[in-house]
Amino acid sequence: MSKSSRKSVLPARKSHGYEFGGPLGAFAISAALPIVCYAAAFLCNEISGCPIPSILTPRSLTLKKLKEEAGWPQDGLFGLASLKVTGYVLAYYLFSLVLQAALPGLVVQGVKLRSGARLEYKFNAFSSAVTVLLIAAVGTYLQGPDFALWTFIWDNYVQLITVNLGIAFFLATFVYLRSYSVKAGNHHKRELALGGHSGNMIYDWFIGRELNPRITIPVIGTIDIKAFCELRPGMLGWILLDFAFIAHQYKLYGGVSDSIVLITLFQTIYVFDALWMEPSILSTMDITTDGFGFMLAFGDLVWLPFIYSLQARYLAVYPLHLGAQGTLGIVAVQLFGYWIFRSANNEKNRFRTNPKDPRIAHLQYMKTKSGSTLLTSGWWGFSRHPNYLGDWIMAWSYCLPTGVAGYMVKHGSPAVLPLGDMIDDEGIVSGGFLKQQVLQGDARGWGMLITYFYVLYFAILLIHREMRDEEACERKYGDDWEEYKKKVRWRILPGIY
């Protein structure tokens, strides 16, 4: 190996500076976001309401009352974890690894690294997910909503957050420490991420020091940790959570509402679309630019499944009935967003893989000094990130089925009502198996802080990601990027941003 190629394996170029507020921001995010996950679990529940009543009357709030209404474990912090749950979750991860190794898959070369080398990836997340869901379907057919998986998820929801959070912390620490073994001229094609070797331990641990950390596991083989976490345990876990919430609603009320079916359908389509298009992750910033640290580990394994499924969890207790018109309206929002999202991504991927493809051969583009080409017409002439717009529009269809959210739980005698009459004119929900009444009362509207949190968060995420994309492109293309911005003026939504 020549001297120049040996240097390219290591991060010879300096780190491109801090993001996310630097070390202080990295520490704050790492500490605060796990708390948000727990807060959503405790402050919106089937014990007292969503949000819990004490939040609505803070003057009467006491620590004892807060614990009672939130369902805080009797054994305190120790109750947030469980060895049994830990064992089952680790078994789930191991099964995911086995499926990746055992099932046939598409073998693809990744984008060119700074060293000029390319990593090899095996993609079969779609077939792996289908296998897991088929097993779950058989179990549900045999045991109905009492299938052990669905009951386990609902009964151990908080503990599941803790275990996955622990795995995220472990992986972030493991790959951070192991990144110091990256050597010049290594034959494993290991490199450090340009943004992950600032020299500050907290920041580098958070942002990710090594670009594509891989490990070799006996029998299973080589696993790309970042690619594995990107679309496997957390993404599939999101859908498994949704299905568990449907099963719980059925157990409570003897039926399933159109609202929870709609949300789960949308999110299942979204996940399986991502799994089917798994090779497209190779061109994303997560794979090409970001190292693997706590940011991605936590986002993939904890934040995504437990925050993105909040709406279905809410509807498991308060099953809103949308009716035909409400359903059609929300479907229209989803389809419109998906059309923009998928059309824009397909256009970009086709252009990158085969610019002569008849479907995109007519598009205009500009050449850059780096040798790359930038689309200036079609969806990517509409704005610089049209896929983000479609993604955000779809986010609304996940939240709108919860309506003007919020409920209070009043314990008492059950009242048997058919599914269509779950909610009466006063917003009261009763069920054949539920020894309580669920009504909106003073909580009406306040639950939107939880069920619509995803829309607000996702807007912030997409804008921040767009800003990071812009900075990365300015570094990569220089003056060409300034010229490109004159041709494609708008960042996400023309006329607004």
XYZ file of C-alpha atoms in Angstrom:
497
model
C 0.000 0.000 0.000
C 1.367 3.397 -0.968
C 2.054 6.128 1.512
C -0.817 8.261 0.187
C -3.323 5.429 0.383
C -2.157 4.506 3.880
C -2.876 8.051 5.048
C -6.329 8.050 3.492
C -7.400 5.200 5.725
C -6.931 7.411 8.782
C -8.784 10.694 9.309
C -5.942 12.800 7.962
C -8.338 15.680 7.432
C -9.300 17.633 10.500
C -12.703 17.212 12.127
C -15.175 19.638 10.568
C -16.206 21.161 13.895
C -18.889 20.694 16.515
C -22.573 20.083 15.849
C -25.552 19.754 18.222
C -24.157 22.463 20.490
C -20.802 20.754 20.995
C -19.933 18.753 24.133
C -22.503 20.559 26.277
C -25.253 19.923 23.758
C -24.215 16.285 23.353
C -24.349 15.782 27.119
C -27.731 17.534 27.411
C -29.272 15.487 24.597
C -27.895 12.214 25.981
C -29.360 12.994 29.408
C -32.649 14.632 28.408
C -34.034 12.458 25.626
C -34.115 9.224 27.654
C -36.063 11.175 30.301
C -38.529 12.246 27.595
C -39.152 8.579 26.743
C -39.860 7.714 30.366
C -41.997 10.840 30.836
C -44.188 9.902 27.871
C -44.639 6.416 29.344
C -45.548 7.582 32.855
C -47.478 10.781 32.155
C -49.835 9.165 29.617
C -51.208 5.877 30.918
C -54.306 3.745 31.490
C -54.169 4.170 35.270
C -55.240 7.797 35.580
C -55.230 9.519 32.206
C -53.344 11.273 29.452
C -51.912 13.504 30.756
C -52.208 12.412 34.370
C -54.680 14.610 36.362
C -52.058 16.191 38.618
C -50.453 17.850 35.597
C -53.736 19.694 34.999
C -53.927 20.898 38.612
C -50.302 21.551 39.598
C -51.270 23.284 42.856
C -52.555 19.991 44.231
C -49.507 18.083 43.008
C -47.589 16.046 45.558
C -44.843 13.500 45.003
C -46.996 10.723 46.454
C -49.944 11.587 44.219
C -47.685 11.893 41.188
C -46.273 8.412 41.754
C -49.745 6.920 42.181
C -51.159 8.491 39.045
C -48.067 7.759 36.962
C -47.876 4.109 38.030
C -44.348 4.487 39.408
C -42.884 1.055 40.334
C -43.269 0.119 44.001
C -39.589 -0.783 44.210
C -38.557 2.573 42.773
C -35.798 2.859 40.224
C -35.098 -0.872 40.433
C -38.554 -1.466 38.981
C -37.545 0.257 35.748
C -35.448 -2.775 34.834
C -35.944 -6.532 34.811
C -33.567 -9.423 34.239
C -36.362 -11.385 32.575
C -37.133 -8.585 30.145
C -33.421 -8.095 29.490
C -33.074 -11.755 28.578
C -35.994 -11.691 26.147
C -34.836 -8.478 24.470
C -31.315 -9.846 24.017
C -32.862 -12.985 22.511
C -34.766 -10.751 20.075
C -31.529 -9.038 19.028
C -29.782 -12.392 18.654
C -32.645 -13.726 16.532
C -32.361 -10.621 14.325
C -28.659 -11.337 13.862
C -29.353 -14.974 13.013
C -31.943 -13.969 10.422
C -29.511 -11.556 8.789
C -26.899 -14.283 8.563
C -29.153 -17.209 7.618
C -31.635 -15.727 5.154
C -30.558 -15.028 1.574
C -30.005 -11.382 0.757
C -28.817 -8.852 -1.766
C -25.073 -8.214 -1.556
C -24.208 -4.609 -2.423
C -21.041 -2.522 -2.516
C -21.241 0.651 -0.428
C -20.180 4.120 -1.513
C -16.487 4.801 -1.954
C -14.660 5.542 1.298
C -11.940 8.172 1.657
C -9.406 5.379 1.207
C -10.978 4.525 -2.137
C -12.222 1.177 -0.823
C -15.831 0.024 -0.631
C -17.512 -2.011 2.088
C -19.786 -4.927 1.289
C -23.312 -5.077 2.708
C -25.867 -7.870 2.833
C -29.464 -6.681 2.775
C -32.382 -8.873 3.834
C -34.183 -6.755 6.445
C -37.468 -7.134 4.547
C -37.482 -10.937 4.592
C -36.244 -10.907 8.200
C -39.169 -8.718 9.268
C -41.650 -10.851 7.350
C -40.319 -13.931 9.155
C -40.798 -12.334 12.580
C -44.282 -11.070 11.758
C -45.333 -14.461 10.374
C -44.354 -16.033 13.692
C -46.353 -13.335 15.497
C -49.312 -13.903 13.157
C -49.363 -17.630 13.923
C -49.219 -16.923 17.644
C -52.071 -14.407 17.351
C -54.144 -16.866 15.333
C -53.719 -19.511 18.021
C -54.043 -17.299 21.122
C -55.769 -14.146 19.897
C -54.992 -10.874 21.724
C -53.642 -12.926 24.630
C -50.662 -14.023 22.538
C -47.691 -13.925 24.891
C -45.730 -11.409 22.790
C -48.472 -8.763 22.878
C -49.113 -9.216 26.589
C -45.385 -9.135 27.338
C -44.918 -5.843 25.478
C -47.815 -4.097 27.220
C -46.998 -5.388 30.703
C -43.283 -4.568 30.446
C -43.366 -1.375 28.398
C -41.190 0.707 30.726
C -38.720 -2.124 31.242
C -38.413 -2.481 27.457
C -37.372 1.168 27.267
C -34.730 0.551 29.909
C -33.235 -2.518 28.238
C -33.004 -0.900 24.823
C -31.557 2.232 26.409
C -28.924 0.062 28.094
C -28.066 -1.577 24.769
C -27.702 1.854 23.151
C -25.343 3.013 25.918
C -23.348 -0.201 25.670
C -22.962 -0.058 21.887
C -21.987 3.619 21.952
C -19.324 2.965 24.576
C -18.080 -0.236 22.930
C -17.581 1.296 19.473
C -16.054 4.445 20.983
C -13.376 2.516 22.878
C -12.789 0.151 19.969
C -12.338 3.067 17.542
C -8.899 3.693 19.051
C -7.716 0.444 17.473
C -8.118 1.853 13.945
C -4.639 1.716 12.405
C -3.135 3.103 9.225
C -3.246 0.634 6.364
C -5.669 -1.758 8.097
C -7.142 -4.346 5.729
C -10.597 -4.166 7.342
C -11.267 -0.810 5.614
C -11.907 0.891 8.943
C -12.037 4.687 9.049
C -12.920 7.384 11.529
C -15.796 9.755 10.811
C -14.618 13.261 9.960
C -16.979 14.769 12.532
C -16.253 12.258 15.266
C -12.620 12.805 16.278
C -12.805 16.232 17.879
C -10.750 15.082 20.849
C -13.588 15.697 23.317
C -14.620 12.369 24.821
C -18.289 13.194 25.479
C -18.871 14.697 22.056
C -17.079 11.935 20.154
C -18.920 9.256 22.150
C -22.208 10.935 21.251
C -21.619 11.730 17.578
C -19.690 8.545 16.775
C -15.943 8.250 16.315
C -15.704 5.327 13.878
C -17.544 5.608 10.577
C -18.589 1.991 9.972
C -17.810 -0.158 13.031
C -18.036 -3.877 12.330
C -17.620 -6.973 14.443
C -17.236 -10.650 13.615
C -19.427 -13.007 15.632
C -18.730 -16.755 15.599
C -21.143 -18.674 13.333
C -23.060 -15.487 12.426
C -20.191 -13.732 10.649
C -19.359 -10.052 10.120
C -21.985 -7.529 11.213
C -21.981 -3.844 10.332
C -23.278 -2.441 13.627
C -24.567 0.822 12.176
C -26.371 -0.742 9.215
C -27.849 -3.437 11.486
C -29.277 -0.910 13.938
C -30.536 1.384 11.192
C -33.416 -0.798 9.981
C -33.676 -3.929 12.076
C -34.374 -4.148 15.849
C -35.837 -0.668 16.336
C -37.736 -0.277 13.079
C -39.407 -3.675 13.396
C -39.866 -3.045 17.114
C -41.941 0.035 16.240
C -44.460 -2.129 14.374
C -44.471 -4.830 17.041
C -45.354 -2.140 19.602
C -48.237 -0.941 17.410
C -49.614 -4.470 17.090
C -49.333 -4.988 20.830
C -51.377 -1.820 21.374
C -54.066 -3.065 18.973
C -54.229 -6.335 20.898
C -54.563 -4.434 24.170
C -57.401 -2.302 22.816
C -59.211 -5.444 21.707
C -58.790 -7.010 25.136
C -60.212 -3.892 26.802
C -63.141 -3.183 24.521
C -63.827 -6.358 22.552
C -63.095 -4.586 19.279
C -60.595 -2.477 17.366
C -61.139 1.163 16.355
C -60.584 2.479 12.844
C -58.168 5.107 14.205
C -55.634 2.643 15.600
C -55.937 0.435 12.523
C -55.261 3.443 10.300
C -52.166 4.564 12.215
C -50.747 1.046 12.333
C -51.430 0.551 8.624
C -49.651 3.796 7.731
C -46.669 3.053 9.921
C -46.416 -0.554 8.731
C -46.379 0.617 5.111
C -43.725 3.193 5.991
C -41.524 0.610 7.714
C -41.868 -2.042 5.018
C -41.214 0.531 2.330
C -37.965 1.399 4.124
C -37.073 -2.286 4.498
C -37.820 -3.024 0.851
C -35.660 -0.070 -0.201
C -32.907 -1.050 2.275
C -30.013 -0.544 -0.199
C -30.948 3.149 -0.443
C -29.576 3.741 3.076
C -26.091 3.550 1.581
C -26.497 7.071 0.202
C -27.854 8.586 3.428
C -25.877 10.832 5.757
C -26.243 8.259 8.539
C -24.128 5.787 6.559
C -21.842 7.996 4.474
C -20.978 10.756 6.955
C -21.970 10.154 10.572
C -20.013 7.898 12.831
C -21.870 5.418 15.005
C -22.232 6.710 18.537
C -24.952 7.289 21.092
C -26.840 9.620 18.755
C -27.598 6.891 16.228
C -27.744 4.007 18.706
C -30.314 5.757 20.894
C -32.243 7.115 17.925
C -32.490 3.722 16.208
C -33.147 1.510 19.224
C -35.061 3.691 21.697
C -36.361 6.974 20.339
C -37.776 5.636 17.079
C -39.805 2.670 18.381
C -41.031 4.197 21.644
C -41.699 7.791 20.575
C -43.014 7.050 17.087
C -45.607 4.610 18.495
C -47.065 7.017 21.086
C -50.243 7.606 19.080
C -51.114 3.913 18.898
C -50.412 3.557 22.613
C -52.784 6.458 23.335
C -55.538 4.922 21.180
C -55.160 1.567 22.930
C -56.861 3.219 25.916
C -58.981 5.891 24.181
C -60.194 4.322 20.894
C -61.419 7.256 18.836
C -63.852 6.397 16.035
C -63.123 8.393 12.856
C -65.915 7.298 10.529
C -65.721 7.158 6.727
C -65.121 10.871 6.127
C -62.452 11.205 8.796
C -60.700 8.096 7.531
C -60.718 9.239 3.904
C -59.393 12.681 4.853
C -56.452 11.262 6.784
C -55.741 8.697 4.043
C -55.547 11.576 1.568
C -52.941 13.329 3.735
C -50.894 10.145 3.977
C -51.018 9.378 0.255
C -50.071 12.934 -0.672
C -47.046 12.877 1.626
C -46.000 9.414 0.523
C -46.265 10.366 -3.153
C -43.845 13.270 -2.636
C -41.503 11.254 -0.386
C -41.208 8.151 -2.560
C -41.236 9.960 -5.919
C -38.399 12.255 -4.841
C -36.281 9.431 -3.394
C -36.851 7.169 -6.412
C -35.864 9.986 -8.753
C -32.603 10.568 -6.879
C -31.729 6.875 -6.578
C -32.413 6.196 -10.258
C -30.277 9.132 -11.290
C -27.382 7.977 -9.089
C -27.501 4.371 -10.249
C -28.273 4.915 -13.949
C -28.477 8.481 -15.301
C -29.620 7.060 -18.663
C -32.739 5.473 -17.163
C -35.607 6.615 -19.453
C -37.653 7.651 -16.431
C -35.131 10.318 -15.401
C -32.983 10.839 -18.508
C -34.816 14.096 -19.279
C -33.817 15.734 -15.988
C -31.427 18.669 -15.951
C -28.302 18.656 -13.791
C -25.054 20.493 -13.196
C -21.552 19.069 -13.023
C -19.336 19.901 -10.060
C -15.567 20.141 -9.810
C -15.614 17.105 -7.482
C -16.955 15.008 -10.359
C -20.445 14.657 -8.877
C -23.663 15.815 -10.506
C -26.524 17.737 -8.876
C -30.096 17.548 -10.128
C -31.644 20.936 -10.934
C -35.053 19.871 -12.255
C -37.815 17.440 -11.358
C -38.443 17.006 -7.659
C -34.906 18.137 -6.860
C -35.441 21.342 -8.782
C -38.597 21.940 -6.735
C -36.471 22.223 -3.587
C -33.170 20.935 -2.262
C -34.892 18.439 0.069
C -38.358 17.599 -1.316
C -38.331 14.199 0.380
C -38.280 15.935 3.770
C -41.518 17.728 2.892
C -43.231 14.452 2.020
C -41.933 12.844 5.195
C -43.331 15.667 7.349
C -46.743 15.583 5.655
C -46.926 11.857 6.381
C -46.124 12.605 10.014
C -49.444 14.456 10.307
C -51.358 11.341 9.264
C -49.843 9.520 12.251
C -51.166 12.128 14.692
C -54.504 13.276 13.230
C -56.275 9.975 14.073
C -55.934 10.862 17.782
C -58.134 13.931 17.243
C -58.261 16.555 19.977
C -56.444 14.237 22.343
C -56.615 13.831 26.106
C -58.530 11.583 28.508
C -59.178 10.911 32.176
C -59.769 7.474 33.662
C -62.636 7.031 36.116
C -62.663 3.633 37.764
C -66.048 2.017 38.344
C -68.475 -0.530 36.912
C -68.199 -1.595 33.279
C -70.752 -0.653 30.650
C -70.944 -2.909 27.606
C -71.002 -0.998 24.326
C -70.421 -2.132 20.729
C -67.268 -0.886 19.017
C -69.023 1.836 17.016
C -70.458 3.300 20.225
C -67.239 3.329 22.232
C -67.377 7.107 22.524
C -70.658 8.765 23.431
C -71.684 12.392 22.955
C -69.849 13.423 26.113
C -66.586 11.824 25.040
C -66.941 8.895 27.459
C -65.453 5.537 26.502
C -66.610 2.305 28.083
C -65.838 -1.285 27.243
C -67.211 -4.746 27.867
C -64.089 -5.856 29.706
C -63.007 -2.493 31.123
C -64.079 -1.794 34.711
C -63.678 1.916 34.213
C -64.819 4.827 32.138
C -62.479 6.858 29.985
C -63.655 10.409 29.346
C -61.974 13.512 28.026
C -63.261 16.048 30.529
C -60.684 18.666 31.486
C -57.939 16.639 29.783
C -59.369 17.344 26.310
C -56.691 18.998 24.185
C -53.889 18.540 26.701
C -53.139 15.062 25.411
C -52.100 16.640 22.130
C -48.842 17.587 23.814
C -48.065 13.872 23.663
C -49.903 12.587 20.581
C -48.825 15.516 18.363
C -45.322 15.749 19.816
C -44.081 13.667 16.895
C -45.092 16.311 14.314
C -43.262 19.086 16.162
C -40.211 16.964 16.878
C -40.067 15.691 13.306
C -40.184 19.220 11.888
C -37.260 20.210 14.117
C -35.392 17.035 13.160
C -35.851 17.558 9.426
C -34.859 21.229 9.544
C -31.764 20.392 11.598
C -30.892 17.538 9.256
C -31.343 19.847 6.289
C -28.971 22.361 7.878
C -26.400 19.609 8.425
C -26.824 18.518 4.800
C -26.240 22.084 3.661
C -23.032 22.397 5.686
C -21.757 19.058 4.405
C -22.494 20.017 0.794
C -20.822 23.413 1.191
C -17.672 21.655 2.403
C -17.836 19.089 -0.391
C -18.773 21.254 -3.376
C -17.497 24.719 -2.412
C -18.344 27.382 -5.008
C -20.372 24.852 -7.006
C -22.839 24.633 -4.131
C -23.359 28.379 -4.193
C -24.095 28.154 -7.895
C -26.450 25.250 -7.293
C -28.375 27.261 -4.695
C -29.031 29.921 -7.297
C -30.656 27.296 -9.506
C -32.591 25.586 -6.682
C -33.444 28.408 -4.278
C -35.670 26.743 -1.691
C -34.511 24.358 1.007
C -37.678 22.304 1.662
C -40.922 24.135 0.848
C -40.878 26.715 -1.991
C -42.054 30.139 -0.949
C -41.694 29.420 2.769
C -38.363 27.761 3.567
